[in-house]
Structure formats: C-alpha cells, structure tokens
CSV table of C-alpha atoms in Angstrom, one decimal:
chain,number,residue,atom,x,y,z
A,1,UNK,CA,23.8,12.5,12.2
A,2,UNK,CA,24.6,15.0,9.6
A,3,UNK,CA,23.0,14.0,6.0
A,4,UNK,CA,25.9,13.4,3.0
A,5,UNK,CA,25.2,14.6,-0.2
A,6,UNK,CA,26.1,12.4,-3.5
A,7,UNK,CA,26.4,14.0,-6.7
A,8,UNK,CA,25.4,12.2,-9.6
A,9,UNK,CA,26.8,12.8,-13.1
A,10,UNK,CA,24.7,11.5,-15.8
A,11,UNK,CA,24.0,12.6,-19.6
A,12,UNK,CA,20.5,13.2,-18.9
A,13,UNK,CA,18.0,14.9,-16.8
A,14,UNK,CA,14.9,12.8,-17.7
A,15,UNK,CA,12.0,13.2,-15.5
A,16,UNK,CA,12.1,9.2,-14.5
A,17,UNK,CA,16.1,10.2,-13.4
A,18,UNK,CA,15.2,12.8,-11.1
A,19,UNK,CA,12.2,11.5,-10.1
A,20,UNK,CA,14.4,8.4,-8.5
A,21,UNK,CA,16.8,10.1,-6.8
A,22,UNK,CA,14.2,12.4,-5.3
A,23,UNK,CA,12.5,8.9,-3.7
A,24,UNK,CA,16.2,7.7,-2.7
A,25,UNK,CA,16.8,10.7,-0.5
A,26,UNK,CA,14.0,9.8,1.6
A,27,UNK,CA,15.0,5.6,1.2
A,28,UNK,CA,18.5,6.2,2.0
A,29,UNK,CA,19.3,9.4,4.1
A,30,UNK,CA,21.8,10.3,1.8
A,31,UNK,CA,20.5,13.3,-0.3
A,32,UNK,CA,21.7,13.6,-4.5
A,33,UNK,CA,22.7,15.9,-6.5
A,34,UNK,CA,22.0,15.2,-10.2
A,35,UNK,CA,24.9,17.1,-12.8
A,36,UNK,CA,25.2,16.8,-16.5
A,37,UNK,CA,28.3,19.1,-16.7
A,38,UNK,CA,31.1,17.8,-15.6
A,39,UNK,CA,32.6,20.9,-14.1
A,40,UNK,CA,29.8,21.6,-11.7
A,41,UNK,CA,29.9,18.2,-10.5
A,42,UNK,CA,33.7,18.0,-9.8
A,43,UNK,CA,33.2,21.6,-8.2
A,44,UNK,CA,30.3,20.5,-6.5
A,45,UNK,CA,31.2,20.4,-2.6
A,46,UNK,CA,29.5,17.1,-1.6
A,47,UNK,CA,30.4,14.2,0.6
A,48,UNK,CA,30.6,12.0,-2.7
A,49,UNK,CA,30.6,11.6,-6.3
A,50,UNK,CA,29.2,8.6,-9.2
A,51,UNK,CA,28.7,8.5,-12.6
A,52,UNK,CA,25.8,7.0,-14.2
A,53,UNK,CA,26.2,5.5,-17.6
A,54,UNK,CA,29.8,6.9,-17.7
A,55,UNK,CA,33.3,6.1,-16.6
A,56,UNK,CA,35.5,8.2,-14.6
A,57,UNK,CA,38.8,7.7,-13.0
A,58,UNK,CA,38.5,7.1,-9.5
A,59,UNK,CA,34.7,7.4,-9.3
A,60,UNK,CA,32.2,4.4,-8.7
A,61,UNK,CA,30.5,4.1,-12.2
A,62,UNK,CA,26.8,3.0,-12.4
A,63,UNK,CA,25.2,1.1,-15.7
A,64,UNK,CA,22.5,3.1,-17.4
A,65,UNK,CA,20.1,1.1,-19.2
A,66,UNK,CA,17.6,3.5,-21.5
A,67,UNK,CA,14.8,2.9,-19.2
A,68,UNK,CA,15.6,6.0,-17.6
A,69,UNK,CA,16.2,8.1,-20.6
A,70,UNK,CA,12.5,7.7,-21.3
A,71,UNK,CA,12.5,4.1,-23.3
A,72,UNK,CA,9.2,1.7,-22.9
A,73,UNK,CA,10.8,-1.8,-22.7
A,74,UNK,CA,9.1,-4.5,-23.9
A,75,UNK,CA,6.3,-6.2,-22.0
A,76,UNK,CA,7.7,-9.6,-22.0
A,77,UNK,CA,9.5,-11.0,-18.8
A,78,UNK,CA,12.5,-9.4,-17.6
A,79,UNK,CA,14.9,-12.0,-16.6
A,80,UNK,CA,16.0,-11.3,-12.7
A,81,UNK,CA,19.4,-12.2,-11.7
A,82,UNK,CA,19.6,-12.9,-7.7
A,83,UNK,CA,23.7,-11.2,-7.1
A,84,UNK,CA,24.7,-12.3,-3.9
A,85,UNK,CA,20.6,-13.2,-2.8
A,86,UNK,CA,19.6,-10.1,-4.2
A,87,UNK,CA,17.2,-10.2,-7.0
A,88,UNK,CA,18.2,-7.7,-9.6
A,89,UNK,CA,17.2,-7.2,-13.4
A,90,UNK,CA,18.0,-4.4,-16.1
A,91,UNK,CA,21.7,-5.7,-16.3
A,92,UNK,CA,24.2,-4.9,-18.8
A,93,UNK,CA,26.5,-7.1,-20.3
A,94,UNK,CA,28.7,-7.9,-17.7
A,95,UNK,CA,25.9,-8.6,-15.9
A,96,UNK,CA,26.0,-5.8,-13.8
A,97,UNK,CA,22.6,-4.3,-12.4
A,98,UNK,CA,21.1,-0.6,-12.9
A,99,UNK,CA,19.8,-0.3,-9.6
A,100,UNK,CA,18.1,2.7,-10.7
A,101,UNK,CA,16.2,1.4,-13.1
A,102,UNK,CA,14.8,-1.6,-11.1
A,103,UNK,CA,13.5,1.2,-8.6
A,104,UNK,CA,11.4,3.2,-11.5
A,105,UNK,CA,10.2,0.1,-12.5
A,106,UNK,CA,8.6,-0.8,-8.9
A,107,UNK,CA,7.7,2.7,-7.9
A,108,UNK,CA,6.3,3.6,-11.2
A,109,UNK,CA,4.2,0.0,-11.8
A,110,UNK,CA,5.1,0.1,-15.3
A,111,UNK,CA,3.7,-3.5,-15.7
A,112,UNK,CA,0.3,-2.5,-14.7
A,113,UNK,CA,-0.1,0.2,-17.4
A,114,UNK,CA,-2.0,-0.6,-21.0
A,115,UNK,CA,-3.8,-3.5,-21.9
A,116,UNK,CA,-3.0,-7.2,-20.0
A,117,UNK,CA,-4.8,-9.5,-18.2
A,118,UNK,CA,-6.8,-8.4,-15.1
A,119,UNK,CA,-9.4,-10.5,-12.9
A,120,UNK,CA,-13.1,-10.8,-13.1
A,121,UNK,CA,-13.0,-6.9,-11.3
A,122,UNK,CA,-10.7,-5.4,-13.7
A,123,UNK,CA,-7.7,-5.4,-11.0
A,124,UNK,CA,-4.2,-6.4,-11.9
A,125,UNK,CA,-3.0,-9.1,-9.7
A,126,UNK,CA,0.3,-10.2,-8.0
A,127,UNK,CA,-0.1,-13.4,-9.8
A,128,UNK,CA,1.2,-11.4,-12.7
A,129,UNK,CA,3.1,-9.7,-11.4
A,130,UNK,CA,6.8,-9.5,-12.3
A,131,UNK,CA,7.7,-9.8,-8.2
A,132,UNK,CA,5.8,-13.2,-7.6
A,133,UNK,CA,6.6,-14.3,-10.6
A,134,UNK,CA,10.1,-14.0,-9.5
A,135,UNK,CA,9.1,-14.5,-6.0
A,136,UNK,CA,10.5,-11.0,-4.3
A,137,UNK,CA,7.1,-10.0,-3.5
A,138,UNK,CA,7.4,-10.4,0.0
A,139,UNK,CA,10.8,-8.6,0.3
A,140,UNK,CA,11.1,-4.3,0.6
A,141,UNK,CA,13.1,-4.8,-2.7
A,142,UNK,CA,13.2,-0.4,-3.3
A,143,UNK,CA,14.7,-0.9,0.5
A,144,UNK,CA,17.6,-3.3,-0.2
A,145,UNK,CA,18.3,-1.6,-4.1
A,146,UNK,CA,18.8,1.6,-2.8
A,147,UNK,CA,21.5,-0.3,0.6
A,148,UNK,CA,23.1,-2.0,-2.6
A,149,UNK,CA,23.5,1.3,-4.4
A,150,UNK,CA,25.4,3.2,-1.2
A,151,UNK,CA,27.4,0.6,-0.9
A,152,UNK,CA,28.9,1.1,-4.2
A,153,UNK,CA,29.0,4.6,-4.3
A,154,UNK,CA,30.4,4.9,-0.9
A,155,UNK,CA,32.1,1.8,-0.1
A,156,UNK,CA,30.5,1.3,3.2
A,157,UNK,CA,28.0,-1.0,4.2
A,158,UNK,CA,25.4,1.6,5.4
A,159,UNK,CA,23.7,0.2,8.8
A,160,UNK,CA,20.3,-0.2,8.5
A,161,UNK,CA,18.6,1.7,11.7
A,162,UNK,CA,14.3,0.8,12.0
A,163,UNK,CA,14.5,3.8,13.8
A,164,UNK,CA,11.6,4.8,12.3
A,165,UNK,CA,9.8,1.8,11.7
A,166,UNK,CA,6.0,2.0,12.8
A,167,UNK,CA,2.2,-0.1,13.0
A,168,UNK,CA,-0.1,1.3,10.8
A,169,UNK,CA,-3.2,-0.7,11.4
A,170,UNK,CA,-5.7,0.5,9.1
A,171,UNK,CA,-9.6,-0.6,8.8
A,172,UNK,CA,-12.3,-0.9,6.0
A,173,UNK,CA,-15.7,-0.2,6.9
A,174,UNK,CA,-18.4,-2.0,4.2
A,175,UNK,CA,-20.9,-1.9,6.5
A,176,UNK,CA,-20.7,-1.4,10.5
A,177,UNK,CA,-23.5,-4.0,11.6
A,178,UNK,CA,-24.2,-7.8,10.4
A,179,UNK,CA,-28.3,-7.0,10.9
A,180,UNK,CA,-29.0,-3.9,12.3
A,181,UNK,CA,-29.7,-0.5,10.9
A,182,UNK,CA,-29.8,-2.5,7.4
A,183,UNK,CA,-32.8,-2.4,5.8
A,184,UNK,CA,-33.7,-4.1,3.1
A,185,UNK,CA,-30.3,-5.5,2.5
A,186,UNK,CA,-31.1,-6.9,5.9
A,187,UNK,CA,-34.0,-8.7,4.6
A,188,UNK,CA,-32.7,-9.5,1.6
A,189,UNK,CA,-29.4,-11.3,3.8
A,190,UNK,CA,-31.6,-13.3,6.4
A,191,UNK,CA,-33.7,-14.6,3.3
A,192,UNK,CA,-30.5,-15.9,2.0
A,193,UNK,CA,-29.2,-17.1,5.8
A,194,UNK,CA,-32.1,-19.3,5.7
A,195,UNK,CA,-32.6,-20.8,2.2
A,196,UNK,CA,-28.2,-21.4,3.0
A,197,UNK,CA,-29.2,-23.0,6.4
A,198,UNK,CA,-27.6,-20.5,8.6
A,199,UNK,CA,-30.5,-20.4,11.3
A,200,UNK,CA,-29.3,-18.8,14.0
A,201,UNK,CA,-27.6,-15.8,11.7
A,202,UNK,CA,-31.1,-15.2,10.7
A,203,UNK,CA,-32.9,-15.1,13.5
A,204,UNK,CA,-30.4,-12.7,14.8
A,205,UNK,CA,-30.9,-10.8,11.8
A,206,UNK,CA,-35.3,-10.7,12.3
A,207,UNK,CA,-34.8,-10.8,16.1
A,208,UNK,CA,-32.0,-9.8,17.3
A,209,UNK,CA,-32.5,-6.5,17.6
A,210,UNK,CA,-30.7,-6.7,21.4
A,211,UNK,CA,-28.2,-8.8,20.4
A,212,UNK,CA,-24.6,-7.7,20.2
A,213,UNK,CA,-24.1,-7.1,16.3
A,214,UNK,CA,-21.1,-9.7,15.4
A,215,UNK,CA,-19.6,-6.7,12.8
A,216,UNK,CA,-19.7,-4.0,15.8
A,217,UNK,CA,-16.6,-4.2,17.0
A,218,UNK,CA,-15.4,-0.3,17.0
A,219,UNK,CA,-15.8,-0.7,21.0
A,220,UNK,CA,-13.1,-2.9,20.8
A,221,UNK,CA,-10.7,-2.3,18.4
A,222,UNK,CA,-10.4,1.3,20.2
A,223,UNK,CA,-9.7,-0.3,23.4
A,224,UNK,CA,-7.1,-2.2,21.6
A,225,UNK,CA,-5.6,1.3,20.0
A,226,UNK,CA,-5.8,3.2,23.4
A,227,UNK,CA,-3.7,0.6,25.1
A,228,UNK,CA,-1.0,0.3,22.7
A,229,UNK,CA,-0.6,4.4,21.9
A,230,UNK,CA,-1.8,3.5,18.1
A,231,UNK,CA,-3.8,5.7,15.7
A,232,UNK,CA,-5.3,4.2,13.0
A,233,UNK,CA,-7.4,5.4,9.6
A,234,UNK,CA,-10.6,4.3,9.0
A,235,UNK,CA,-12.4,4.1,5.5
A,236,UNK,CA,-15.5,4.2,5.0
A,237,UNK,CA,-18.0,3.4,2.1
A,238,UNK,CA,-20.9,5.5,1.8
A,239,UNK,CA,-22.3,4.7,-2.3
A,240,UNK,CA,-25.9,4.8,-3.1
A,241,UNK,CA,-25.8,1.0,-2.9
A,242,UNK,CA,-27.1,0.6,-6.0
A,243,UNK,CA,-24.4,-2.4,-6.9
A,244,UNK,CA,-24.0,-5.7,-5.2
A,245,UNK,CA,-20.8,-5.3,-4.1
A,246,UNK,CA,-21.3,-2.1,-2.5
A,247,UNK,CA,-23.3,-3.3,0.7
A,248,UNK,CA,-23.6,-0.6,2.7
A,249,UNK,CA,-27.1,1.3,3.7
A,250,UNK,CA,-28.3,4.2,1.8
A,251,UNK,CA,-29.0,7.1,3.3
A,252,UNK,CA,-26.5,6.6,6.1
A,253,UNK,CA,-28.2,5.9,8.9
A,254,UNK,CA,-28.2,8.7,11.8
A,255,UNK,CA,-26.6,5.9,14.2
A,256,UNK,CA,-23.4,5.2,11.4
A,257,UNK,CA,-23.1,9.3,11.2
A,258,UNK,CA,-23.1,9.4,14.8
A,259,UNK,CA,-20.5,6.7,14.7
A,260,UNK,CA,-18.4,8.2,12.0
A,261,UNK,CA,-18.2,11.8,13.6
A,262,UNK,CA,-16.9,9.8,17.0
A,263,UNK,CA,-14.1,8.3,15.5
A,264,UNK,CA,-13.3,11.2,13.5
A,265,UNK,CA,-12.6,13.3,16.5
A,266,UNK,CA,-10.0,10.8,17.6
A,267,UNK,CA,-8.4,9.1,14.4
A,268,UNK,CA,-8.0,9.8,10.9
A,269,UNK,CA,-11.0,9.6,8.3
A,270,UNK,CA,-10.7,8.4,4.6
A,271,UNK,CA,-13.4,7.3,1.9
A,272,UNK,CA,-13.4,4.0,0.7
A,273,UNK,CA,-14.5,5.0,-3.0
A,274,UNK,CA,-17.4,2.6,-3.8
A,275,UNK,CA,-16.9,-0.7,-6.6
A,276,UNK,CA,-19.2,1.5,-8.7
A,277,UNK,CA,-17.1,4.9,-8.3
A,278,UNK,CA,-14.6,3.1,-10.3
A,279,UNK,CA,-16.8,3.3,-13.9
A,280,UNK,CA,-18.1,6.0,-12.4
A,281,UNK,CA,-15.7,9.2,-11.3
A,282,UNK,CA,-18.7,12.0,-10.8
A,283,UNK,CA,-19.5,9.5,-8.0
A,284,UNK,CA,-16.3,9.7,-5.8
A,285,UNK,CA,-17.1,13.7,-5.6
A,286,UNK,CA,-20.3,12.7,-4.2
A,287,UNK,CA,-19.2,9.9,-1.7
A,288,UNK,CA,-16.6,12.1,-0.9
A,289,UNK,CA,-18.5,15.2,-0.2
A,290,UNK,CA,-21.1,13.1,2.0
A,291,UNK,CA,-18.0,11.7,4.6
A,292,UNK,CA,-17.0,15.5,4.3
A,293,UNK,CA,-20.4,16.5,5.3
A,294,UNK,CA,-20.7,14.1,8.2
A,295,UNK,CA,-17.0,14.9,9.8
A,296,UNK,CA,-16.8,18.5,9.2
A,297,UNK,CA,-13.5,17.8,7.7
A,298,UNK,CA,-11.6,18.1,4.6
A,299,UNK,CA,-10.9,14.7,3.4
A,300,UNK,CA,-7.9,13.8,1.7
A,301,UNK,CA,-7.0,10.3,2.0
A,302,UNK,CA,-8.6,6.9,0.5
A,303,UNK,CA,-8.5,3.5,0.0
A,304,UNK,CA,-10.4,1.6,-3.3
A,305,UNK,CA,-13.2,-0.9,-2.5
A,306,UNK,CA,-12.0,-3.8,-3.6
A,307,UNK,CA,-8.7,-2.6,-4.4
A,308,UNK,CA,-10.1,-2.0,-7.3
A,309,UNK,CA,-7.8,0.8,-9.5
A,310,UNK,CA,-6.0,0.9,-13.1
A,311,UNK,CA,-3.4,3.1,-13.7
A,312,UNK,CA,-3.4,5.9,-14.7
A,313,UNK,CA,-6.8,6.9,-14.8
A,314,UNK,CA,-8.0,6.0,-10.9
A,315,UNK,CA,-5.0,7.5,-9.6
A,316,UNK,CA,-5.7,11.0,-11.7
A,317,UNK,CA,-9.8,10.8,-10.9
A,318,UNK,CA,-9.0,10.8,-7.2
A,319,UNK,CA,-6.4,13.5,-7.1
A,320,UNK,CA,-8.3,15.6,-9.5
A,321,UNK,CA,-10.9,15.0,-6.7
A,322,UNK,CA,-8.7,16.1,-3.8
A,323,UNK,CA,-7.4,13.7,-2.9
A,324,UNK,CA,-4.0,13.6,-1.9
A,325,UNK,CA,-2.9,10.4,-0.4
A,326,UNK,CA,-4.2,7.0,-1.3
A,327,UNK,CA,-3.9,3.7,0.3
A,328,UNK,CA,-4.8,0.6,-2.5
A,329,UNK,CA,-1.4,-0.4,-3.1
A,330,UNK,CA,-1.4,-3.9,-2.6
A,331,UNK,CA,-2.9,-7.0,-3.8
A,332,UNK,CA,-6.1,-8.9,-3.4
A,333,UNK,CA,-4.7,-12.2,-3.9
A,334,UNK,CA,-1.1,-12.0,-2.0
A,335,UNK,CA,0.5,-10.7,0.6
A,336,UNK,CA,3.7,-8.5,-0.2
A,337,UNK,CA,5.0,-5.3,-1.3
A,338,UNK,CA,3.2,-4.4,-4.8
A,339,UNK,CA,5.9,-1.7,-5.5
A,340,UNK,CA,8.5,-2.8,-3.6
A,341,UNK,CA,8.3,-1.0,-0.8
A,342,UNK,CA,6.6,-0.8,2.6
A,343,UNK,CA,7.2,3.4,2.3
A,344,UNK,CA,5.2,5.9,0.6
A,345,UNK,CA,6.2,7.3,-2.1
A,346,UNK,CA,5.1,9.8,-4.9
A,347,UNK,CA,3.3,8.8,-7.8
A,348,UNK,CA,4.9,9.0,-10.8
A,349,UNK,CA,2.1,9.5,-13.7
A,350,UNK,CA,4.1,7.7,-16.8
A,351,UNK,CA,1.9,8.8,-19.6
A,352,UNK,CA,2.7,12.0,-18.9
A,353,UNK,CA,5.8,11.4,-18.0
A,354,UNK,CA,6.2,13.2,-14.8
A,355,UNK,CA,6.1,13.2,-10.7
A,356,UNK,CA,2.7,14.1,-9.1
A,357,UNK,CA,2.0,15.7,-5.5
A,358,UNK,CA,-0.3,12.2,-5.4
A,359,UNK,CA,1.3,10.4,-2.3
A,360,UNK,CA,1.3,6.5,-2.6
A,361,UNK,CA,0.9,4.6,0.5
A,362,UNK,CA,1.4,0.7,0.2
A,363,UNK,CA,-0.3,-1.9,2.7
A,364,UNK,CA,1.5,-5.3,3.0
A,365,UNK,CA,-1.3,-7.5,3.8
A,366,UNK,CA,-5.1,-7.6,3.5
A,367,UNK,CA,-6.8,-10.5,6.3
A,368,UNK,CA,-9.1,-11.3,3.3
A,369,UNK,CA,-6.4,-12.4,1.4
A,370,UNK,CA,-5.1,-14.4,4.5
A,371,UNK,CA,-8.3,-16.2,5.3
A,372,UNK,CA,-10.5,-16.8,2.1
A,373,UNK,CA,-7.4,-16.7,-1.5
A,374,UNK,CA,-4.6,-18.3,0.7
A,375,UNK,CA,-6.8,-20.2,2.8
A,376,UNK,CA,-4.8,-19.8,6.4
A,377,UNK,CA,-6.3,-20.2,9.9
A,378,UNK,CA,-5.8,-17.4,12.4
A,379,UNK,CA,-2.3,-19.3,13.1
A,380,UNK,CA,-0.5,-19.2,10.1
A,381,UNK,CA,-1.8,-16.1,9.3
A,382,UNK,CA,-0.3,-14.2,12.2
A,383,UNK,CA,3.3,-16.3,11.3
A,384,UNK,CA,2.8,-15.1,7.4
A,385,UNK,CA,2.6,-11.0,8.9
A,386,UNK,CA,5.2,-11.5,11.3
A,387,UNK,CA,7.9,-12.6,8.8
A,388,UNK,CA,6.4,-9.9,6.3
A,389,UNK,CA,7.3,-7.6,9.1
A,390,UNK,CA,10.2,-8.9,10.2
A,391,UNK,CA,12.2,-8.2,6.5
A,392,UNK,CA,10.8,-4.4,6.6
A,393,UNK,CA,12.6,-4.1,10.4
A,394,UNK,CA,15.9,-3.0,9.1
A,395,UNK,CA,14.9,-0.5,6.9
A,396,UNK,CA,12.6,1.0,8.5
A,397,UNK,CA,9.0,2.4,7.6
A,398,UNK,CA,5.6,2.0,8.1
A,399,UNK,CA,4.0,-1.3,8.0
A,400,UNK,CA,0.9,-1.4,6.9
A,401,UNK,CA,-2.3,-4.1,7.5
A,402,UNK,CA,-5.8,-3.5,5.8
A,403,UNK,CA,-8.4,-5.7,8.0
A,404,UNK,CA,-12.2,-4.9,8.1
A,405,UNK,CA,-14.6,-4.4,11.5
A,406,UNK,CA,-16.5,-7.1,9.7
A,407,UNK,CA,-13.8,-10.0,9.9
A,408,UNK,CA,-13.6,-10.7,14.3
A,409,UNK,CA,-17.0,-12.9,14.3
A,410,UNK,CA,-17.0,-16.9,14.4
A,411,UNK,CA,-20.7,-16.8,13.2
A,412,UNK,CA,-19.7,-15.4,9.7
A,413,UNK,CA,-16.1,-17.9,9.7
A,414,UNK,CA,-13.7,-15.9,11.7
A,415,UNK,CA,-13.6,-18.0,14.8
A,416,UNK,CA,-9.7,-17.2,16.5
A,417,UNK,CA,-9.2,-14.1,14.3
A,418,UNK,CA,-9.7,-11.6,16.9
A,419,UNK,CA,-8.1,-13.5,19.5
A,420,UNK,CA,-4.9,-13.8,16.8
A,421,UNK,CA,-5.4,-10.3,15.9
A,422,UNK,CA,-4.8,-9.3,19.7
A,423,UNK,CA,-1.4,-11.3,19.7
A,424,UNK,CA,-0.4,-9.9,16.7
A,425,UNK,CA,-0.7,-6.3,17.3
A,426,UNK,CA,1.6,-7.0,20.6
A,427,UNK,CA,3.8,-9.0,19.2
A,428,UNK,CA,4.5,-6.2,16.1
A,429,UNK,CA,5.3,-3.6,18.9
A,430,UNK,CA,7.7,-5.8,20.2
A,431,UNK,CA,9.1,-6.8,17.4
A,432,UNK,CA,10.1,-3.3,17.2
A,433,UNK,CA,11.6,-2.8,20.9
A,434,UNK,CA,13.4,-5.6,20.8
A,435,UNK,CA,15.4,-3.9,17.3
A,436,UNK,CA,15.9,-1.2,19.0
C-alpha cells in the first residue's frame, strides 16, 4: 500500500513541531511534510494538505496551542476533556483539542522534568502522573491521537491493521540462583530465612547444594521461547554489590559467565545498570564494560534496576555511555503506558530542546507490580495483561512485559505464577492470530 504524504503548514519550525511529525510518520503510515511558506505548500505534490494554527479555505485547520512553539506550561493539572471517549487536553476555546500537543507532552514526559515529588528511590510514579490521574494510563493514547488526527485531515476513518503487532517478553536478572554460587550474601539470606522462620528455604540455602535452585529457571523459559518462535532480551546486573539493593555476586561467578555467554549466542543481551550506577555514572562504564567482556559483544541496550531514572540526566549518562536503546519506560507501581505508547520512540531531550538518536522503548507491565503494589494472584494478573494487550491490538506494536527469572518459585510466594505465565504467553499469540 503506497504511503500518502500530508503537508503541514504552520508558522513555525520549532524543534518540538518537527520532532512530532517525525514520530507520527512511523504511528500513522502517513509521512508529513512541514511548510511555513505558503507557496511551497500549495505547490507541494502531496496526497494532502492542513494548517496548523491557521485557517485556510478548503483545508482541515488544526489548533496550535504555544506548547509547540517552545512555551513551558505551567505544572499544575491540565484539565482533560474525553471528546467522543477520547481523552484530550490542550484545547482551545471552542474546546477543540491540539492533538499535537498532547503527543509532545506524552512522548517528551514533560511532567517528570524539575523538581516534584518522587518515591523513597527517587522515581517518578504513575500515581502522579497526569495519565492515572486522569485514568488513560492503560490506553496507547499517542496511538488513538495520531487515528483522531488523520481522520481530520483526511476525512477517512483510517483502519487500524495489528499487522505488526508483536510479544516482546523481556527478563531481569538480579541474581540467577536463590542459594547457590552466592556467597556471603548467601549466608547472610539463610541467617535471615531462619530468624523469619522460613526453615526449609534455609536449609536449602546450607544444604541444598543438589537441590534444584527455585530462581534457575533459564532451562525453562528457553524451552518456552523455542516453542513459540520468540526472542527475548535479557538484562543483567553485574555491580560491585556494594548496596543492598543490588544483590547480585561480586566477582561474577565463572558459572553466571558461562550462563551469560549461552544465552548471548541465542538472544539479545542488555545491562541492567545497578541501583548504585544511578548516583554514580563512572559506574555504568564499568558494569557495562564487564557484560561487554563476558559476551564478546558490543552492548547497546538497557534497562534501570529498579526503574530507577530522572530525566534528563539518566537518559544522557547512558547514551553518553553507548547506549543506544533503553528499556525503563514504565512504572513501578502501575501497569500502563508511561508515555502513551506501547512503540518506541526517540527521545526528545527538552532542556536542550532537541531530538536525540536515544531510542525509547516502553514496557507495559512489570509482574512485580502485579503481585506485591496491586496485590493480584496469578489470575487476575494474567486478565489485567490480556486487556492491556488487547487495546494495543489495533494499532499495532510491540508489547512489552518485564518479569524476572526470580519470580516462578512458590517457596519465595509465587505459587501459580509460572503455570499463569505459560497460559499467558499462548494466549498473547493468539490474541494476535485471531486479529489477523
């Protein structure tokens, strides 16, 4: 199907203006032209033509608000207006929606830069958020702004094709065994099994050296992958250890290098920058250069431990540190679409007021979140990813889960989870073939 071409005529060229219609070519299939002389756009040979922020004869007319032409709004609520279900904001007097602007303002995260509240780890969570606040969170909002948009502009009700709607399972690796190969974390974590009354955990732990380890579960979850086609990142965390919430074994041991160079042969490889990396940048060059080491590879992708990132600087440390695509963008405490979208998208740095090569790649739900700040069982759970998935089907996509090898074990409170996470998986895929 041959692409159409929109040409857009506007009194600016700001860098948020161009930076959205470079992110709605790849939304919307259609690609735009941006003009600021009139002549060139009416000479312009292209399948159709809107002005933003002014009136034409004939021509679909967009509102502009000054978002766009570089203005910092104010911090306080802005008031959504659902237009025929549709939740929509920045509207002008008539109430009329820019459509454009409520796109910067998820794709940039706006909201999250400067001071405001964050949590106990210094993260910015979805219950501030401007989506759950308004409860959109859970909808591809970028998705159904940009459908709304070439409607008016067109006229036509463009059909939504999930063509390219895909499973991206994607895993978190703390730490790849409960007990063994730990050290003195190891000792340190049956001392505390016992004085918590968790007997059997630690004897496993002191003597259960033969016994399968509860958080091995690679075996599996590959045999999983293989049978349903899928490949699947893995991020791992390899810090010093030297902070509490960075659990994993320093130095790596030979068996968790062996283990890392496997599954780098057959799926893709990111570093899970540790909690401490975060205060810390000279640190993500070192955790970095240590997965590097092990797979022989060049890596370019990551994920935050703990989700744990604040805009700008995290995003700039990590690309400064070559890395080119990074996968935090979601919340700790909901499930849903932090930025509006289930696609990735470019970062756009707004200190500096431009678009980065930095490639954005949002995850829709985290089973931590599931399980211990929602407090579902395996159940509801699977129902809560299946209707996150479902409003992502028409648009199509990626769609994104974050679990952790850690969270299949009924000994640690995960009894049903793997069992669930078996059903789920199938039932994804064929929520797909049966859209097609």
């Amino acid at each position: 199907m041959r692409e159409s071409t929109v040409a857009l005529l506007s009194t600016h060229r700001h860098p948020r203006l161009r930076y959205v219609i470079r992110e709605l070519t790849g939304v919307t299939g259609h690609r735009f032209r941006l003009f600021t002389q009139e002549e060139q756009w009416r000479a312009a040979k292209v399948d159709y033509r809107c002005c933003y922020g002014l009136s034409r004869p004939a021509v679909p007319s967009l509102p502009a608000n000054d978002f766009l032409s570089g203005k910092l709004p104010k911090k306080e609520d802005l008031l959504v207006k659902v237009d025929d279900g549709l939740p929509v904001f920045f509207t002008d007097p008539s109430g009329i929606p820019d459509l454009l602007s409520c796109i910067f303002f998820a794709l940039s995260r706006y909201e999250e830069y400067g001071p405001g509240p964050r949590d106990g780890h210094g993260r910015f969570t979805a219950a501030d958020s401007h989506a759950q606040r308004w409860g959109y969170l859970p909808r591809p909002v970028v998705a159904e702004w940009a459908e709304r948009l070439i409607t008016v502009i067109t006229g036509k009700t463009s059909p939504q094709s999930p063509n390219d709607w895909s499973l991206q399972l994607t895993y978190d690796v703390d730490i790849p065994w409960a007990w063994q190969h730990r050290g003195w974390r190891g000792v340190a974590a049956g001392l505390r099994d016992l004085l918590t009354g968790h007997w059997q955990r630690a004897r496993n732990r002191f003597f259960g050296t033969n016994t399968h380890d509860p958080y091995w579960t690679f075996e599996q979850l590959e045999n999983l992958h293989r049978e349903h086609g899928l490949g699947v990142l893995y991020f791992w965390l390899l810090s010093e250890g030297k902070n509490r919430h960075d659990p994993n074994t320093f130095p790596i041991p030979a068996a968790q290098r062996d283990l890392i160079r496997q599954l780098s042969q057959r799926q893709v490889c990111g570093i899970h920058p540790s909690y401490e990396a975060s205060d810390r940048p000279p640190l993500l060059d070192q955790e970095r250069a240590r997965l590097e080491e092990i797979t022989g590879k060049t890596i370019t992708r990551s994920r935050q431990h703990f989700l744990r990132f604040r805009l700008p600087d995290t995003y700039r440390q990590l690309y400064h540190a070559g890395i080119q695509h990074d996968y935090s963008m979601g919340y700790a405490d909901a499930i849903g679409w932090r930025a509006g979208t289930n696609r990735p998208f470019y970062w756009y740095d707004l200190d500096r007021e431009g678009v980065t090569g930095f490639r954005v790649h949002p995850f829709g739900a985290m089973e931590v979140t599931l399980k211990q700040y929602l407090d579902l069982g395996p159940r509801e759970a699977k129902a809560e990813i299946l209707a996150l998935a479902a409003a992502t089907l028409p648009y199509g996509g990626p769609f994104t889960l974050l679990w952790h090898n850690s969270s299949f074990s009924a000994a640690y409170g995960w009894r049903g989870w793997w069992e669930m996470y078996q059903q789920l998986v199938a039932e994804l895929l064929d929520l797909r073939s049966s859209a097609t």
